PDB file of C-alpha atoms in Angstrom:
ATOM      1  CA  MET A   1     123.151 165.976  29.734  1.00 52.00           C
ATOM      2  CA  PRO A   2     123.384 164.830  26.073  1.00 55.00           C
ATOM      3  CA  THR A   3     120.329 165.670  23.974  1.00 58.00           C
ATOM      4  CA  SER A   4     121.168 163.848  20.732  1.00 67.00           C
ATOM      5  CA  ALA A   5     122.236 160.378  19.676  1.00 70.00           C
ATOM      6  CA  PHE A   6     125.743 161.667  18.933  1.00 66.00           C
ATOM      7  CA  GLY A   7     125.862 163.343  22.344  1.00 71.00           C
ATOM      8  CA  VAL A   8     124.851 160.093  24.028  1.00 77.00           C
ATOM      9  CA  LEU A   9     127.613 158.262  22.155  1.00 76.00           C
ATOM     10  CA  VAL A  10     130.203 160.839  23.196  1.00 77.00           C
ATOM     11  CA  PHE A  11     129.007 160.634  26.806  1.00 81.00           C
ATOM     12  CA  ILE A  12     129.284 156.828  26.843  1.00 84.00           C
ATOM     13  CA  LEU A  13     132.774 156.950  25.345  1.00 83.00           C
ATOM     14  CA  ALA A  14     133.812 159.589  27.877  1.00 85.00           C
ATOM     15  CA  VAL A  15     132.690 157.649  30.970  1.00 86.00           C
ATOM     16  CA  ALA A  16     133.556 154.148  29.716  1.00 87.00           C
ATOM     17  CA  PRO A  17     137.217 154.217  30.931  1.00 88.00           C
ATOM     18  CA  GLY A  18     136.227 155.326  34.431  1.00 86.00           C
ATOM     19  CA  PHE A  19     133.398 152.791  34.615  1.00 86.00           C
ATOM     20  CA  TYR A  20     135.732 149.961  33.588  1.00 86.00           C
ATOM     21  CA  TYR A  21     138.361 151.189  36.056  1.00 86.00           C
ATOM     22  CA  GLU A  22     135.799 150.945  38.865  1.00 84.00           C
ATOM     23  CA  LEU A  23     134.944 147.379  37.801  1.00 82.00           C
ATOM     24  CA  VAL A  24     138.601 146.317  37.803  1.00 81.00           C
ATOM     25  CA  ARG A  25     139.260 148.156  41.050  1.00 79.00           C
ATOM     26  CA  GLY A  26     136.317 146.437  42.742  1.00 72.00           C
ATOM     27  CA  ARG A  27     137.906 143.039  42.143  1.00 69.00           C
ATOM     28  CA  ARG A  28     140.932 143.913  44.247  1.00 67.00           C
ATOM     29  CA  TYR A  29     139.687 146.388  46.812  1.00 65.00           C
ATOM     30  CA  THR A  30     136.948 146.068  49.353  1.00 58.00           C
ATOM     31  CA  ARG A  31     133.896 148.215  48.794  1.00 60.00           C
ATOM     32  CA  THR A  32     134.019 150.779  51.559  1.00 61.00           C
ATOM     33  CA  LYS A  33     131.183 153.126  52.402  1.00 64.00           C
ATOM     34  CA  GLU A  34     131.623 156.208  50.251  1.00 68.00           C
ATOM     35  CA  SER A  35     129.472 159.133  49.285  1.00 73.00           C
ATOM     36  CA  ALA A  36     128.062 159.172  45.771  1.00 76.00           C
ATOM     37  CA  PHE A  37     130.041 162.361  45.095  1.00 81.00           C
ATOM     38  CA  TYR A  38     133.362 160.763  46.093  1.00 77.00           C
ATOM     39  CA  GLU A  39     132.744 157.619  44.021  1.00 78.00           C
ATOM     40  CA  ALA A  40     131.574 159.621  40.981  1.00 82.00           C
ATOM     41  CA  SER A  41     134.557 161.965  41.294  1.00 87.00           C
ATOM     42  CA  ARG A  42     137.003 159.040  41.255  1.00 84.00           C
ATOM     43  CA  ALA A  43     135.327 157.613  38.143  1.00 85.00           C
ATOM     44  CA  VAL A  44     135.460 161.026  36.417  1.00 88.00           C
ATOM     45  CA  VAL A  45     139.145 161.508  37.243  1.00 90.00           C
ATOM     46  CA  ALA A  46     139.916 157.987  35.996  1.00 89.00           C
ATOM     47  CA  SER A  47     137.959 158.678  32.792  1.00 90.00           C
ATOM     48  CA  VAL A  48     139.882 161.901  32.164  1.00 90.00           C
ATOM     49  CA  VAL A  49     143.344 160.452  32.875  1.00 91.00           C
ATOM     50  CA  LEU A  50     142.799 157.198  30.994  1.00 90.00           C
ATOM     51  CA  GLY A  51     140.942 159.023  28.209  1.00 89.00           C
ATOM     52  CA  VAL A  52     143.842 161.424  27.620  1.00 90.00           C
ATOM     53  CA  PHE A  53     146.355 158.598  27.132  1.00 91.00           C
ATOM     54  CA  ALA A  54     143.951 156.430  25.124  1.00 91.00           C
ATOM     55  CA  GLY A  55     142.859 159.409  23.015  1.00 88.00           C
ATOM     56  CA  ALA A  56     146.471 160.292  22.237  1.00 90.00           C
ATOM     57  CA  LEU A  57     147.095 156.690  21.156  1.00 91.00           C
ATOM     58  CA  ALA A  58     143.962 156.689  18.974  1.00 88.00           C
ATOM     59  CA  PHE A  59     145.040 159.997  17.397  1.00 87.00           C
ATOM     60  CA  LEU A  60     148.471 158.589  16.553  1.00 89.00           C
ATOM     61  CA  PHE A  61     146.866 155.420  15.193  1.00 88.00           C
ATOM     62  CA  TRP A  62     144.748 157.525  12.817  1.00 85.00           C
ATOM     63  CA  LEU A  63     147.674 159.777  11.908  1.00 84.00           C
ATOM     64  CA  TYR A  64     150.275 157.103  11.159  1.00 85.00           C
ATOM     65  CA  ILE A  65     148.343 153.917  10.339  1.00 84.00           C
ATOM     66  CA  LEU A  66     144.762 154.521   9.210  1.00 82.00           C
ATOM     67  CA  SER A  67     145.320 157.431   6.831  1.00 80.00           C
ATOM     68  CA  PRO A  68     148.737 159.096   6.948  1.00 81.00           C
ATOM     69  CA  GLU A  69     147.838 161.086   3.845  1.00 81.00           C
ATOM     70  CA  ASP A  70     144.709 162.533   5.497  1.00 80.00           C
ATOM     71  CA  PRO A  71     145.447 163.538   9.114  1.00 79.00           C
ATOM     72  CA  PRO A  72     142.485 164.118  11.436  1.00 80.00           C
ATOM     73  CA  ASP A  73     140.910 167.585  11.427  1.00 78.00           C
ATOM     74  CA  VAL A  74     140.433 168.319  15.116  1.00 74.00           C
ATOM     75  CA  THR A  75     138.331 171.430  14.403  1.00 80.00           C
ATOM     76  CA  ALA A  76     135.882 169.499  12.217  1.00 78.00           C
ATOM     77  CA  LEU A  77     135.666 166.739  14.825  1.00 76.00           C
ATOM     78  CA  LEU A  78     134.901 169.187  17.620  1.00 72.00           C
ATOM     79  CA  LYS A  79     132.285 170.947  15.497  1.00 74.00           C
ATOM     80  CA  ARG A  80     130.770 167.541  14.581  1.00 75.00           C
ATOM     81  CA  ASP A  81     130.761 168.459  10.895  1.00 77.00           C
ATOM     82  CA  PRO A  82     128.353 165.923   9.268  1.00 79.00           C
ATOM     83  CA  GLN A  83     130.199 166.024   5.936  1.00 81.00           C
ATOM     84  CA  TYR A  84     133.565 165.375   7.535  1.00 79.00           C
ATOM     85  CA  LEU A  85     132.232 162.627   9.814  1.00 78.00           C
ATOM     86  CA  GLY A  86     130.499 160.886   6.923  1.00 81.00           C
ATOM     87  CA  ALA A  87     133.624 160.988   4.766  1.00 83.00           C
ATOM     88  CA  HIS A  88     135.831 159.553   7.513  1.00 80.00           C
ATOM     89  CA  THR A  89     133.652 156.775   8.924  1.00 82.00           C
ATOM     90  CA  ARG A  90     136.394 154.153   8.659  1.00 83.00           C
ATOM     91  CA  GLN A  91     138.915 156.319  10.480  1.00 84.00           C
ATOM     92  CA  LEU A  92     136.386 157.228  13.183  1.00 83.00           C
ATOM     93  CA  VAL A  93     135.407 153.617  13.850  1.00 84.00           C
ATOM     94  CA  GLY A  94     139.043 152.508  13.924  1.00 87.00           C
ATOM     95  CA  GLY A  95     140.065 155.374  16.189  1.00 86.00           C
ATOM     96  CA  LEU A  96     137.184 154.768  18.615  1.00 87.00           C
ATOM     97  CA  ALA A  97     137.993 151.051  18.767  1.00 89.00           C
ATOM     98  CA  VAL A  98     141.634 151.828  19.578  1.00 90.00           C
ATOM     99  CA  TYR A  99     140.495 154.403  22.176  1.00 91.00           C
ATOM    100  CA  LEU A 100     138.270 151.918  24.012  1.00 90.00           C
ATOM    101  CA  VAL A 101     140.723 149.009  23.899  1.00 91.00           C
ATOM    102  CA  ALA A 102     143.622 151.232  24.964  1.00 91.00           C
ATOM    103  CA  SER A 103     141.682 152.776  27.858  1.00 91.00           C
ATOM    104  CA  PHE A 104     140.694 149.327  29.139  1.00 91.00           C
ATOM    105  CA  LEU A 105     144.275 148.064  28.851  1.00 92.00           C
ATOM    106  CA  PHE A 106     145.611 151.141  30.638  1.00 91.00           C
ATOM    107  CA  ALA A 107     143.103 150.555  33.467  1.00 89.00           C
ATOM    108  CA  ARG A 108     144.259 146.958  33.881  1.00 88.00           C
ATOM    109  CA  LEU A 109     147.912 148.002  33.641  1.00 90.00           C
ATOM    110  CA  TRP A 110     147.416 150.585  36.382  1.00 87.00           C
ATOM    111  CA  MET A 111     145.821 148.015  38.680  1.00 84.00           C
ATOM    112  CA  LYS A 112     148.614 145.558  37.883  1.00 84.00           C
ATOM    113  CA  LEU A 113     151.218 148.167  38.860  1.00 85.00           C
ATOM    114  CA  HIS A 114     149.240 148.917  42.004  1.00 78.00           C
ATOM    115  CA  GLY A 115     149.251 145.191  42.821  1.00 75.00           C
ATOM    116  CA  LEU A 116     153.042 145.105  42.432  1.00 79.00           C
ATOM    117  CA  TYR A 117     153.275 148.063  44.783  1.00 76.00           C
ATOM    118  CA  ASP A 118     151.054 146.279  47.319  1.00 70.00           C
ATOM    119  CA  ARG A 119     153.298 143.214  47.167  1.00 71.00           C
ATOM    120  CA  ALA A 120     156.337 145.441  47.587  1.00 74.00           C
ATOM    121  CA  LYS A 121     154.736 146.970  50.693  1.00 69.00           C
ATOM    122  CA  ALA A 122     154.155 143.460  52.050  1.00 64.00           C
ATOM    123  CA  LYS A 123     157.814 142.596  51.445  1.00 68.00           C
ATOM    124  CA  PHE A 124     159.194 145.918  52.669  1.00 69.00           C
ATOM    125  CA  PRO A 125     157.091 147.110  55.629  1.00 63.00           C
ATOM    126  CA  TRP A 126     158.817 150.511  55.643  1.00 63.00           C
ATOM    127  CA  LEU A 127     156.941 151.378  52.426  1.00 61.00           C
ATOM    128  CA  SER A 128     153.527 151.192  54.091  1.00 59.00           C
ATOM    129  CA  GLN A 129     154.605 152.934  57.333  1.00 56.00           C
ATOM    130  CA  GLY A 130     151.799 151.166  59.176  1.00 51.00           C
ATOM    131  CA  VAL A 131     149.049 152.907  57.187  1.00 47.00           C
ATOM    132  CA  THR A 132     146.049 150.775  56.243  1.00 49.00           C
ATOM    133  CA  SER A 133     144.305 151.680  52.989  1.00 50.00           C
ATOM    134  CA  SER A 134     141.094 150.412  51.435  1.00 49.00           C
ATOM    135  CA  HIS A 135     143.097 147.473  50.076  1.00 52.00           C
ATOM    136  CA  SER A 136     141.479 144.308  51.318  1.00 62.00           C
ATOM    137  CA  LEU A 137     143.204 143.002  54.437  1.00 70.00           C
ATOM    138  CA  TRP A 138     142.036 139.545  53.423  1.00 71.00           C
ATOM    139  CA  THR A 139     144.178 139.859  50.289  1.00 69.00           C
ATOM    140  CA  GLU A 140     147.018 141.361  52.310  1.00 67.00           C
ATOM    141  CA  VAL A 141     147.141 138.574  54.905  1.00 73.00           C
ATOM    142  CA  LEU A 142     145.905 135.518  53.003  1.00 73.00           C
ATOM    143  CA  GLN A 143     147.674 136.140  49.715  1.00 66.00           C
ATOM    144  CA  SER A 144     150.124 139.035  49.371  1.00 58.00           C
ATOM    145  CA  ARG A 145     152.230 138.221  52.445  1.00 62.00           C
ATOM    146  CA  ALA A 146     152.754 134.555  51.561  1.00 65.00           C
ATOM    147  CA  PRO A 147     156.451 134.244  50.554  1.00 67.00           C
ATOM    148  CA  LYS A 148     157.374 132.724  47.229  1.00 70.00           C
ATOM    149  CA  GLY A 149     157.219 128.945  47.345  1.00 72.00           C
ATOM    150  CA  HIS A 150     154.780 129.003  50.268  1.00 76.00           C
ATOM    151  CA  ILE A 151     151.051 128.489  50.670  1.00 79.00           C
ATOM    152  CA  SER A 152     148.803 130.210  53.164  1.00 82.00           C
ATOM    153  CA  VAL A 153     147.198 127.871  55.682  1.00 86.00           C
ATOM    154  CA  ALA A 154     144.421 129.411  57.759  1.00 88.00           C
ATOM    155  CA  ARG A 155     143.168 128.535  61.213  1.00 89.00           C
ATOM    156  CA  VAL A 156     139.614 129.905  61.337  1.00 91.00           C
ATOM    157  CA  ARG A 157     137.602 130.243  64.530  1.00 91.00           C
ATOM    158  CA  MET A 158     133.889 130.644  63.961  1.00 93.00           C
ATOM    159  CA  LYS A 159     131.535 132.582  66.217  1.00 92.00           C
ATOM    160  CA  SER A 160     129.997 129.249  67.160  1.00 91.00           C
ATOM    161  CA  GLY A 161     133.369 128.171  68.606  1.00 91.00           C
ATOM    162  CA  GLU A 162     134.192 125.652  65.859  1.00 92.00           C
ATOM    163  CA  ILE A 163     137.722 125.577  64.448  1.00 92.00           C
ATOM    164  CA  TRP A 164     138.564 124.938  60.797  1.00 92.00           C
ATOM    165  CA  VAL A 165     142.124 124.559  59.516  1.00 91.00           C
ATOM    166  CA  GLY A 166     143.245 124.138  55.914  1.00 89.00           C
ATOM    167  CA  PRO A 167     145.148 125.622  52.958  1.00 88.00           C
ATOM    168  CA  VAL A 168     143.472 128.692  51.478  1.00 86.00           C
ATOM    169  CA  LEU A 169     141.983 127.974  48.070  1.00 83.00           C
ATOM    170  CA  GLY A 170     140.317 131.341  47.502  1.00 81.00           C
ATOM    171  CA  PHE A 171     138.310 134.168  49.000  1.00 80.00           C
ATOM    172  CA  SER A 172     136.014 136.946  47.849  1.00 75.00           C
ATOM    173  CA  THR A 173     136.940 140.544  48.591  1.00 63.00           C
ATOM    174  CA  GLU A 174     134.683 142.524  46.281  1.00 55.00           C
ATOM    175  CA  HIS A 175     131.586 142.078  48.437  1.00 56.00           C
ATOM    176  CA  GLU A 176     130.480 143.466  51.751  1.00 65.00           C
ATOM    177  CA  LEU A 177     131.358 141.274  54.729  1.00 65.00           C
ATOM    178  CA  ALA A 178     127.807 139.860  54.740  1.00 68.00           C
ATOM    179  CA  ASP A 179     128.481 138.251  51.338  1.00 72.00           C
ATOM    180  CA  ARG A 180     132.182 137.492  51.726  1.00 80.00           C
ATOM    181  CA  GLU A 181     133.396 133.892  51.712  1.00 85.00           C
ATOM    182  CA  LEU A 182     136.598 132.025  52.507  1.00 88.00           C
ATOM    183  CA  VAL A 183     137.351 128.689  50.831  1.00 90.00           C
ATOM    184  CA  LEU A 184     139.666 126.078  52.346  1.00 91.00           C
ATOM    185  CA  HIS A 185     140.675 122.912  50.532  1.00 87.00           C
ATOM    186  CA  GLN A 186     141.963 119.536  51.584  1.00 85.00           C
ATOM    187  CA  PRO A 187     143.463 118.484  53.887  1.00 87.00           C
ATOM    188  CA  ILE A 188     140.951 120.123  56.232  1.00 90.00           C
ATOM    189  CA  HIS A 189     140.976 119.723  60.016  1.00 91.00           C
ATOM    190  CA  PHE A 190     138.041 120.418  62.286  1.00 92.00           C
ATOM    191  CA  ALA A 191     137.426 120.854  66.021  1.00 91.00           C
ATOM    192  CA  SER A 192     134.050 121.315  67.669  1.00 91.00           C
ATOM    193  CA  SER A 193     133.244 124.136  70.087  1.00 87.00           C
ATOM    194  CA  LYS A 194     133.242 121.636  72.974  1.00 88.00           C
ATOM    195  CA  THR A 195     136.784 120.404  72.268  1.00 86.00           C
ATOM    196  CA  PRO A 196     138.501 123.243  70.338  1.00 82.00           C
ATOM    197  CA  THR A 197     141.977 121.791  70.880  1.00 81.00           C
ATOM    198  CA  ALA A 198     141.109 118.334  69.535  1.00 85.00           C
ATOM    199  CA  LEU A 199     141.572 118.852  65.803  1.00 86.00           C
ATOM    200  CA  SER A 200     140.855 115.878  63.570  1.00 89.00           C
ATOM    201  CA  PRO A 201     141.086 115.435  59.789  1.00 89.00           C
ATOM    202  CA  THR A 202     137.912 115.546  57.694  1.00 91.00           C
ATOM    203  CA  PRO A 203     137.035 113.847  54.380  1.00 92.00           C
ATOM    204  CA  PHE A 204     135.997 117.142  52.767  1.00 91.00           C
ATOM    205  CA  SER A 205     137.826 118.257  49.627  1.00 89.00           C
ATOM    206  CA  SER A 206     136.870 121.883  50.221  1.00 90.00           C
ATOM    207  CA  ILE A 207     134.680 123.994  52.459  1.00 91.00           C
ATOM    208  CA  ILE A 208     133.170 127.480  52.159  1.00 91.00           C
ATOM    209  CA  LEU A 209     133.076 129.612  55.302  1.00 91.00           C
ATOM    210  CA  LYS A 210     130.749 132.621  55.388  1.00 88.00           C
ATOM    211  CA  GLY A 211     132.319 135.924  56.366  1.00 83.00           C
ATOM    212  CA  PRO A 212     129.778 137.051  58.991  1.00 85.00           C
ATOM    213  CA  GLU A 213     130.194 133.749  60.867  1.00 90.00           C
ATOM    214  CA  ILE A 214     134.002 134.093  61.170  1.00 89.00           C
ATOM    215  CA  GLU A 215     135.361 135.446  64.444  1.00 89.00           C
ATOM    216  CA  MET A 216     139.113 135.150  63.870  1.00 88.00           C
ATOM    217  CA  ILE A 217     141.555 134.067  61.148  1.00 88.00           C
ATOM    218  CA  ALA A 218     145.155 133.077  61.915  1.00 86.00           C
ATOM    219  CA  VAL A 219     147.474 132.453  58.968  1.00 84.00           C
ATOM    220  CA  VAL A 220     150.766 130.623  58.660  1.00 82.00           C
ATOM    221  CA  GLY A 221     152.894 130.395  55.508  1.00 78.00           C
ATOM    222  CA  CYS A 222     154.003 126.816  54.875  1.00 77.00           C
ATOM    223  CA  ALA A 223     156.749 125.993  52.391  1.00 72.00           C
ATOM    224  CA  LEU A 224     156.090 123.628  49.535  1.00 66.00           C
ATOM    225  CA  ASP A 225     158.581 121.035  48.348  1.00 55.00           C
ATOM    226  CA  GLU A 226     160.909 122.984  46.059  1.00 41.00           C
ATOM    227  CA  LYS A 227     161.579 119.799  44.057  1.00 40.00           C
ATOM    228  CA  LEU A 228     157.985 119.596  42.897  1.00 35.00           C
ATOM    229  CA  PRO A 229     157.197 120.346  39.238  1.00 38.00           C
ATOM    230  CA  LYS A 230     156.019 123.893  38.504  1.00 43.00           C
ATOM    231  CA  SER A 231     152.434 122.780  37.846  1.00 37.00           C
ATOM    232  CA  HIS A 232     152.241 121.561  41.460  1.00 37.00           C
ATOM    233  CA  ARG A 233     153.622 124.682  43.091  1.00 42.00           C
ATOM    234  CA  ARG A 234     151.992 127.807  44.441  1.00 39.00           C
ATOM    235  CA  LYS A 235     150.483 130.025  41.784  1.00 40.00           C
ATOM    236  CA  ARG A 236     149.374 133.633  42.215  1.00 38.00           C
ATOM    237  CA  GLY A 237     149.395 133.415  45.976  1.00 38.00           C
ATOM    238  CA  ARG A 238     146.903 130.578  46.232  1.00 39.00           C
ATOM    239  CA  ALA A 239     147.343 126.939  47.081  1.00 39.00           C
ATOM    240  CA  ASN A 240     147.160 124.979  43.834  1.00 40.00           C
ATOM    241  CA  LEU A 241     144.612 122.165  43.745  1.00 36.00           C
ATOM    242  CA  GLN A 242     147.356 119.959  42.279  1.00 37.00           C
ATOM    243  CA  THR A 243     149.562 120.390  45.358  1.00 41.00           C
ATOM    244  CA  PRO A 244     150.466 116.869  46.537  1.00 36.00           C
ATOM    245  CA  ALA A 245     148.612 115.667  49.593  1.00 42.00           C
ATOM    246  CA  ALA A 246     151.859 115.157  51.498  1.00 47.00           C
ATOM    247  CA  ALA A 247     152.875 118.820  51.240  1.00 44.00           C
ATOM    248  CA  ALA A 248     149.353 120.046  51.990  1.00 46.00           C
ATOM    249  CA  ASN A 249     149.009 117.656  54.920  1.00 52.00           C
ATOM    250  CA  GLU A 250     152.251 118.901  56.397  1.00 53.00           C
ATOM    251  CA  ALA A 251     151.081 122.501  56.024  1.00 50.00           C
ATOM    252  CA  SER A 252     147.713 121.822  57.621  1.00 54.00           C
ATOM    253  CA  ASN A 253     149.266 119.870  60.455  1.00 55.00           C
ATOM    254  CA  THR A 254     151.633 122.774  61.170  1.00 54.00           C
ATOM    255  CA  ALA A 255     148.700 125.192  61.461  1.00 52.00           C
ATOM    256  CA  ALA A 256     146.540 122.683  63.313  1.00 53.00           C
ATOM    257  CA  ASN A 257     149.172 122.254  66.007  1.00 57.00           C
ATOM    258  CA  THR A 258     149.536 126.017  66.433  1.00 54.00           C
ATOM    259  CA  PRO A 259     147.595 127.123  69.537  1.00 53.00           C
TER     260      PRO A 259
END
């Protein structure tokens, strides 16, 4: 463990990329039960890989932009020479800033590429070969598999027997099931447990359904009117709030009439 202020700083800079990677990863993947060793190992590996690329970029930034006439002395940096560090404060601060920003951008870029791969697996089933990973199945079914120009409309059966049907506005995947939520927006249809086949429209603009109370979710992809302006169309796999009521009503009615 670090025993000096400089050691603490180096330790923070070393683990920062892996810590940020875990934060970004948690927004897309469900938190599965893992041992502390496995989770720490993944963060360490991410820190090393991201740190190597970010460190190389920071080194080049110092070498070619900050002070081309005075290239960095790696030996003095490793030895933590006080004289050298004091004489190159500007270069150190600039290099560290580039290192942190680059490592964070690389982490987001990696997750973006992973998201593209997930969407490719949804489009080409042969890529996944039927293997389920820790990727959230809620994201897979409610968002990734919705074709372009379509919105996902969910038919949700609660443990109480109630049925809710409506376009998917959003959902949380970064929490355990006990804290997970599914949000439907208008037009919303509802059927009580006594008459589950008698769906009727509701005046609600949106509704939040708690994860532990959900028994089953059925999803249908409903096409939007291709003549609509771009601001009214599907965006990032979610039903836009500006979607016209006619298109949303048609989508909800399609799902509502599905047994």
